[in-house]
Amino acid sequence: MRGIAALAVLLLLSVSLSGCVGGNSNVDLDGDTSIPDTGDDQTEPPPEPEDDLTGDCLGSHQNLAQHIHPYLTLTINGTSFGTPPDVGIDTDVCPGGMHVVHTHDNSSKLHVETHEPANVTLDVFFNIWGMPFDSSRLDKYHVNETLELVMEVDGVVSNEWGDHVFSDGEQIEIIFRERA
């Protein structure tokens, strides 16, 4: 299921970033501007810390101590994308269940749900998604002399990156663009 959702996002990103559907990218990233399935990249995501919540699974939405909804948008060269549907649902790690951070649709709404109170970070979601992310890269998009990655939380630049702890209703935007 996750593979199908990833392919759908890849197709959407590829078409949009190539300018066919309102994309306004003017940066050529080696001629390929789609976010690929992470299997295409030779770099492995960082190892998960031992106390990471990435492998925690939920069987249902019942008996939750925490249920919040932050929003995550990825903007690549001026074109914005929500997260794909069903990230963190019915995975190899959580068959028939859900990870503590998951999506149900492509509205950018993340569902952060735990049975015990916990500080769930952005790293947890990206690890579940299988997409490498830190201050120097968003999947295959790497920071260099001419390109930068910016993270904003509720419109304010943040340097917390993967350590950012989710809160209810916040708007997180990760922006890959030309340096100003």
Tab-separated table of C-alpha atoms in Angstrom, residues 9-162:
chain	number	residue	atom	x	y	z
A	9	VAL	CA	3.302	11.068	-5.116
A	10	LEU	CA	6.279	10.534	-7.396
A	11	LEU	CA	4.077	10.876	-10.454
A	12	LEU	CA	2.443	14.016	-9.069
A	13	LEU	CA	5.798	15.544	-8.141
A	14	SER	CA	7.341	14.630	-11.473
A	15	VAL	CA	4.524	16.170	-13.486
A	16	SER	CA	4.210	19.259	-11.301
A	17	LEU	CA	7.898	19.977	-11.041
A	18	SER	CA	8.406	19.620	-14.767
A	19	GLY	CA	6.019	22.521	-15.332
A	20	CYS	CA	3.179	20.461	-16.819
A	21	VAL	CA	0.753	21.207	-13.992
A	22	GLY	CA	1.536	24.732	-12.918
A	23	GLY	CA	5.050	23.995	-11.696
A	24	ASN	CA	7.229	27.059	-11.748
A	25	SER	CA	10.583	25.477	-11.093
A	26	ASN	CA	13.468	27.178	-12.813
A	27	VAL	CA	16.197	25.156	-11.106
A	28	ASP	CA	17.550	22.173	-13.006
A	29	LEU	CA	18.527	19.492	-10.527
A	30	ASP	CA	20.500	17.249	-12.854
A	31	GLY	CA	17.486	17.163	-15.158
A	32	ASP	CA	15.375	15.164	-12.677
A	33	THR	CA	13.084	17.136	-10.415
A	34	SER	CA	10.841	14.414	-8.975
A	35	ILE	CA	11.218	13.111	-5.448
A	36	PRO	CA	12.029	9.447	-6.111
A	37	ASP	CA	11.114	6.433	-4.069
A	38	THR	CA	13.902	6.327	-1.486
A	39	GLY	CA	15.116	3.045	-2.997
A	40	ASP	CA	16.573	5.096	-5.887
A	41	ASP	CA	19.024	6.879	-3.598
A	42	GLN	CA	22.191	5.095	-2.483
A	43	THR	CA	22.336	7.006	0.817
A	44	GLU	CA	20.653	5.244	3.719
A	45	PRO	CA	18.567	7.186	6.242
A	46	PRO	CA	20.245	7.695	9.611
A	47	PRO	CA	19.847	4.842	12.097
A	48	GLU	CA	16.940	5.156	14.483
A	49	PRO	CA	17.744	5.966	18.118
A	50	GLU	CA	16.872	3.188	20.548
A	51	ASP	CA	14.122	5.251	22.213
A	52	ASP	CA	12.622	6.209	18.841
A	53	LEU	CA	8.870	5.749	18.406
A	54	THR	CA	9.197	4.772	14.732
A	55	GLY	CA	8.478	1.094	15.418
A	56	ASP	CA	5.544	1.650	17.812
A	57	CYS	CA	2.220	0.475	16.388
A	58	LEU	CA	-1.428	1.178	17.134
A	59	GLY	CA	-4.224	-1.260	16.441
A	60	SER	CA	-6.953	1.377	16.603
A	61	HIS	CA	-7.775	4.962	17.566
A	62	GLN	CA	-9.024	3.876	21.020
A	63	ASN	CA	-7.493	4.470	24.457
A	64	LEU	CA	-5.160	7.213	23.259
A	65	ALA	CA	-3.354	9.526	25.650
A	66	GLN	CA	-2.423	11.830	22.774
A	67	HIS	CA	-4.114	12.555	19.436
A	68	ILE	CA	-2.920	15.733	17.698
A	69	HIS	CA	-2.852	16.993	14.118
A	70	PRO	CA	0.122	19.015	12.867
A	71	TYR	CA	0.280	19.819	9.135
A	72	LEU	CA	3.327	19.207	6.934
A	73	THR	CA	3.884	20.727	3.503
A	74	LEU	CA	6.914	20.166	1.274
A	75	THR	CA	7.729	22.961	-1.157
A	76	ILE	CA	10.187	22.142	-3.928
A	77	ASN	CA	11.263	25.058	-6.115
A	78	GLY	CA	8.013	26.950	-5.492
A	79	THR	CA	5.579	24.047	-5.889
A	80	SER	CA	3.918	22.806	-2.683
A	81	PHE	CA	2.885	19.243	-1.941
A	82	GLY	CA	1.046	17.590	0.907
A	83	THR	CA	2.089	14.278	2.329
A	84	PRO	CA	0.836	11.193	0.493
A	85	PRO	CA	-2.096	9.180	1.854
A	86	ASP	CA	-1.595	6.127	4.062
A	87	VAL	CA	1.994	6.805	5.115
A	88	GLY	CA	2.503	4.700	8.240
A	89	ILE	CA	-0.594	2.536	7.733
A	90	ASP	CA	-0.427	-1.229	7.201
A	91	THR	CA	3.353	-1.353	6.803
A	92	ASP	CA	5.755	-4.271	7.186
A	93	VAL	CA	6.488	-3.009	10.712
A	94	CYS	CA	2.797	-2.438	11.584
A	95	PRO	CA	0.803	-4.921	9.474
A	96	GLY	CA	-2.912	-4.192	9.794
A	97	GLY	CA	-2.156	-1.270	12.107
A	98	MET	CA	-0.775	2.263	12.193
A	99	HIS	CA	2.454	3.886	13.278
A	100	VAL	CA	2.249	6.596	15.943
A	101	VAL	CA	2.504	9.170	13.129
A	102	HIS	CA	0.533	8.463	9.970
A	103	THR	CA	-1.589	10.033	7.247
A	104	HIS	CA	-5.023	9.104	5.957
A	105	ASP	CA	-5.138	11.382	2.895
A	106	ASN	CA	-2.991	13.935	1.038
A	107	SER	CA	-4.293	16.960	2.973
A	108	SER	CA	-0.934	17.519	4.757
A	109	LYS	CA	-2.588	16.515	8.054
A	110	LEU	CA	-0.448	14.221	10.174
A	111	HIS	CA	-2.099	12.097	12.839
A	112	VAL	CA	0.118	11.836	15.915
A	113	GLU	CA	-1.352	9.260	18.275
A	114	THR	CA	0.155	7.539	21.308
A	115	HIS	CA	-1.122	5.375	24.153
A	116	GLU	CA	1.179	7.200	26.582
A	117	PRO	CA	2.099	10.914	26.559
A	118	ALA	CA	5.200	11.334	24.393
A	119	ASN	CA	7.253	13.968	22.587
A	120	VAL	CA	6.937	12.788	18.996
A	121	THR	CA	9.408	14.418	16.600
A	122	LEU	CA	9.511	15.157	12.889
A	123	ASP	CA	12.285	12.540	12.569
A	124	VAL	CA	9.807	9.857	13.617
A	125	PHE	CA	7.533	10.708	10.680
A	126	PHE	CA	10.352	10.859	8.115
A	127	ASN	CA	11.752	7.532	9.403
A	128	ILE	CA	8.310	5.925	9.071
A	129	TRP	CA	7.955	7.408	5.575
A	130	GLY	CA	11.447	6.149	4.682
A	131	MET	CA	12.551	9.545	3.398
A	132	PRO	CA	15.991	10.858	4.445
A	133	PHE	CA	15.684	14.328	5.981
A	134	ASP	CA	17.926	16.659	7.950
A	135	SER	CA	19.275	20.198	7.644
A	136	SER	CA	21.278	19.260	4.531
A	137	ARG	CA	18.777	17.207	2.515
A	138	LEU	CA	15.198	16.321	1.761
A	139	ASP	CA	15.361	12.913	0.121
A	140	LYS	CA	17.606	13.393	-2.948
A	141	TYR	CA	17.510	17.210	-2.764
A	142	HIS	CA	20.787	18.297	-1.192
A	143	VAL	CA	21.891	21.698	0.047
A	144	ASN	CA	24.851	23.191	-1.834
A	145	GLU	CA	26.314	26.586	-2.733
A	146	THR	CA	23.235	27.607	-4.735
A	147	LEU	CA	20.394	25.597	-3.142
A	148	GLU	CA	19.071	25.704	0.405
A	149	LEU	CA	16.626	23.943	2.665
A	150	VAL	CA	14.496	26.011	5.046
A	151	MET	CA	12.083	24.790	7.687
A	152	GLU	CA	9.300	27.028	8.966
A	153	VAL	CA	6.914	26.312	11.814
A	154	ASP	CA	3.844	28.553	11.792
A	155	GLY	CA	5.695	30.903	9.429
A	156	VAL	CA	8.790	31.254	11.615
A	157	VAL	CA	12.134	29.778	10.523
A	158	SER	CA	13.148	26.866	12.737
A	159	ASN	CA	16.502	25.134	13.103
A	160	GLU	CA	15.088	22.170	15.030
A	161	TRP	CA	14.802	20.012	11.890
A	162	GLY	CA	14.156	16.381	12.848
